[in-house]
Amino acid sequence: MLNIILIGPPGSGKGTQAQQISQKYHLKHLSTGDILRQEVKNQTPLGLQAKAIMDRGQLVSDEIVINMIKNFIEETKNTNGFLYDGFPRTVAQAEALHKMLMQKKQGINAVLFMNAPDYIFIERLQKRAELEGRSDDADIQVIKKRLTEYYEKTFPVKEYYEKHHTKAFYVINAAQEIKKVFEDICKIIDRL
Ligand code: B4P
């Protein structure tokens, strides 16, 4: 059972790479962003609560996200493993995942850190706003807020994995074209 985590700022290409990786290695793609957007679309009580938070560029509460993940993992049967995309985004979420995996006698095989300068992420999200019209991409102030949230709450997760899972921690050059980023990631997964 493989457990692979994709971590990085908004617009670093987590979702883009996750789709290709999960397909190639037959992993269950677990995107907290996608699950939350589906809840918003279905106008569930959780979705209504999450929409306002996401539209402000903030993170949804740990309690909501951790429960969502627990349900997702429990409901998934017959898989080669999980690809976590956009989760964990806080140290509390990382600790909760660690606990869940320990209970299942599993560990983390790779943490892929998507690295690039901020201006690249901003350009990509603005381009996506034109193409897909995602409400949290539309306003530059919201994009900047997401980056601030990232540096305050998610960057410490990168440091947590660097320190506690040193051998499983990999830095990916996410500024390259999509195909090249994917090739670099495959080289790592093929060695696991
Ligand atoms: P997410 O859905 O996770 O999305 P993201 O971080 O904005 O984007 P991602 O990095 O996946 O970028 P993508 O591949 O799409 O989060 C959205 C919101 O949900 C958060 O702000 C938060 O409110 C909430 N949320 C999610 N998870 C949470 C959690 N665990 N806890 C609390 N809240 C949570 O790429 C972006 C664009 O760049 C695309 O248009 C793509 O085509 C392009 N692109 C990608 N790679 C490229 C490359 N190499 N070259 C050129 N363009 C590229």
Coordinates of C-alpha atoms in Angstrom, one line a residue, residues 12-182:
S12 CA 1.9 24.7 -7.9
G13 CA 0.3 22.0 -10.0
K14 CA -0.8 19.5 -7.3
G15 CA -4.2 18.8 -8.9
T16 CA -2.7 18.7 -12.4
Q17 CA 0.0 16.1 -11.4
A18 CA -2.2 14.2 -9.1
Q19 CA -4.6 13.2 -11.9
Q20 CA -1.7 11.8 -14.0
I21 CA 0.0 10.1 -11.1
S22 CA -3.1 8.4 -9.7
Q23 CA -3.9 7.1 -13.2
K24 CA -0.4 5.7 -13.9
Y25 CA 0.1 4.1 -10.5
H26 CA -3.6 3.1 -9.8
L27 CA -3.7 5.2 -6.7
K28 CA -6.9 6.6 -5.2
H29 CA -6.7 10.4 -5.7
L30 CA -7.8 12.2 -2.6
S31 CA -8.2 15.9 -3.2
T32 CA -9.7 17.8 -0.3
G33 CA -10.2 20.8 -2.7
D34 CA -12.2 18.7 -5.1
I35 CA -14.3 17.1 -2.3
L36 CA -15.0 20.6 -0.8
R37 CA -16.0 22.0 -4.3
Q38 CA -18.4 19.0 -4.8
E39 CA -20.0 19.8 -1.4
V40 CA -20.4 23.4 -2.5
K41 CA -21.9 22.3 -5.8
N42 CA -24.4 20.0 -4.0
Q43 CA -25.2 22.9 -1.6
T44 CA -24.8 20.6 1.4
P45 CA -24.6 22.2 4.9
L46 CA -20.9 21.6 4.8
G47 CA -20.6 23.0 1.3
L48 CA -22.5 26.2 2.3
Q49 CA -20.2 26.7 5.2
A50 CA -17.0 25.9 3.2
K51 CA -17.9 28.2 0.2
A52 CA -17.7 31.4 2.2
I53 CA -14.3 30.3 3.7
M54 CA -12.8 29.2 0.3
D55 CA -14.0 32.4 -1.4
R56 CA -12.1 34.4 1.2
G57 CA -9.0 32.4 0.4
Q58 CA -8.9 30.9 3.9
L59 CA -8.5 27.3 5.0
V60 CA -11.5 25.2 6.0
S61 CA -11.4 24.1 9.7
D62 CA -9.2 21.1 10.6
E63 CA -12.1 19.3 12.2
I64 CA -14.2 19.4 9.0
V65 CA -11.3 18.3 6.7
I66 CA -10.0 15.5 9.0
N67 CA -13.5 14.0 9.3
M68 CA -13.9 14.2 5.5
I69 CA -10.6 12.4 5.0
K70 CA -11.4 9.7 7.6
N71 CA -14.7 8.9 5.8
F72 CA -13.0 8.9 2.4
I73 CA -10.3 6.4 3.6
E74 CA -12.8 4.1 5.4
E75 CA -15.0 4.0 2.3
T76 CA -12.2 3.2 -0.2
K77 CA -11.6 -0.5 -0.8
N78 CA -9.3 -2.4 -3.1
T79 CA -6.7 0.2 -4.0
N80 CA -2.9 0.2 -4.5
G81 CA -2.7 3.2 -2.2
F82 CA -3.6 6.9 -1.8
L83 CA -2.4 10.0 -3.4
Y84 CA -3.1 13.0 -1.0
D85 CA -3.5 16.2 -3.0
G86 CA -3.8 19.4 -1.0
F87 CA -3.9 17.5 2.3
P88 CA -2.4 17.9 4.9
R89 CA -2.5 21.7 4.9
T90 CA -1.8 22.3 8.6
V91 CA 0.4 20.5 11.1
A92 CA -2.7 19.3 13.0
Q93 CA -3.9 17.7 9.8
A94 CA -0.5 16.1 9.3
E95 CA -0.6 14.7 12.8
A96 CA -4.1 13.3 12.3
L97 CA -3.0 11.6 9.1
H98 CA 0.0 10.1 10.9
K99 CA -2.3 8.7 13.6
M100 CA -4.8 7.2 11.0
L101 CA -1.9 5.5 9.1
M102 CA -0.3 4.2 12.3
Q103 CA -3.7 2.6 13.3
K104 CA -3.6 0.8 9.9
K105 CA 0.1 -0.1 10.4
Q106 CA 1.0 2.0 7.3
G107 CA 3.5 4.8 6.7
I108 CA 4.2 7.6 4.3
N109 CA 6.2 6.5 1.3
A110 CA 6.8 9.9 -0.3
V111 CA 6.2 13.6 0.3
L112 CA 6.6 15.5 -2.9
F113 CA 7.1 19.2 -2.3
M114 CA 6.2 21.4 -5.3
N115 CA 8.7 24.2 -5.3
A116 CA 8.7 27.4 -7.5
P117 CA 8.7 31.2 -7.1
D118 CA 5.4 32.8 -6.1
Y119 CA 5.0 34.9 -9.3
I120 CA 4.5 31.6 -11.2
F121 CA 1.6 30.5 -9.0
I122 CA -0.1 33.9 -9.3
E123 CA 0.2 33.8 -13.1
R124 CA -1.2 30.3 -13.4
L125 CA -4.1 31.0 -11.1
Q126 CA -5.0 34.1 -13.0
K127 CA -4.9 32.2 -16.2
R128 CA -7.1 29.4 -14.7
A129 CA -9.6 32.1 -13.7
E130 CA -10.0 33.0 -17.3
L131 CA -10.3 29.4 -18.5
E132 CA -12.3 27.8 -15.7
G133 CA -13.9 30.6 -13.7
R134 CA -13.1 29.2 -10.3
S135 CA -14.4 31.8 -7.8
D136 CA -11.3 31.6 -5.6
D137 CA -9.1 32.4 -8.6
A138 CA -11.0 35.4 -9.8
D139 CA -9.7 38.1 -7.4
I140 CA -6.0 38.8 -7.0
Q141 CA -6.5 39.8 -3.4
V142 CA -8.0 36.3 -2.7
I143 CA -5.1 34.6 -4.5
K144 CA -2.7 36.6 -2.3
K145 CA -4.6 35.6 0.8
R146 CA -4.3 32.0 -0.2
L147 CA -0.5 32.4 -0.5
T148 CA -0.4 34.1 2.9
E149 CA -2.4 31.2 4.4
Y150 CA 0.0 28.8 2.7
Y151 CA 3.1 30.4 4.3
E152 CA 1.5 30.7 7.7
K153 CA -0.2 27.3 8.0
T154 CA 1.1 24.9 5.3
F155 CA 4.8 25.8 5.0
P156 CA 5.2 24.4 8.6
V157 CA 3.8 21.1 7.2
K158 CA 6.7 21.1 4.7
E159 CA 9.1 21.6 7.7
Y160 CA 7.3 18.9 9.7
Y161 CA 7.8 16.3 6.9
E162 CA 11.4 17.5 6.2
K163 CA 12.2 16.9 9.9
H164 CA 10.1 13.7 10.7
H165 CA 10.1 12.0 7.3
T166 CA 13.5 13.1 6.0
K167 CA 14.1 10.0 3.8
A168 CA 10.6 10.2 2.2
F169 CA 10.9 14.0 1.5
Y170 CA 11.5 15.1 -2.1
V171 CA 11.7 18.6 -3.6
I172 CA 10.2 18.9 -7.1
N173 CA 10.9 21.7 -9.5
A174 CA 7.3 22.7 -10.2
A175 CA 8.3 25.7 -12.4
Q176 CA 9.0 23.3 -15.3
E177 CA 6.5 22.4 -18.0
I178 CA 3.8 19.9 -16.9
K179 CA 5.3 16.9 -18.8
K180 CA 8.8 17.5 -17.3
V181 CA 7.4 17.8 -13.7
F182 CA 5.5 14.5 -14.2

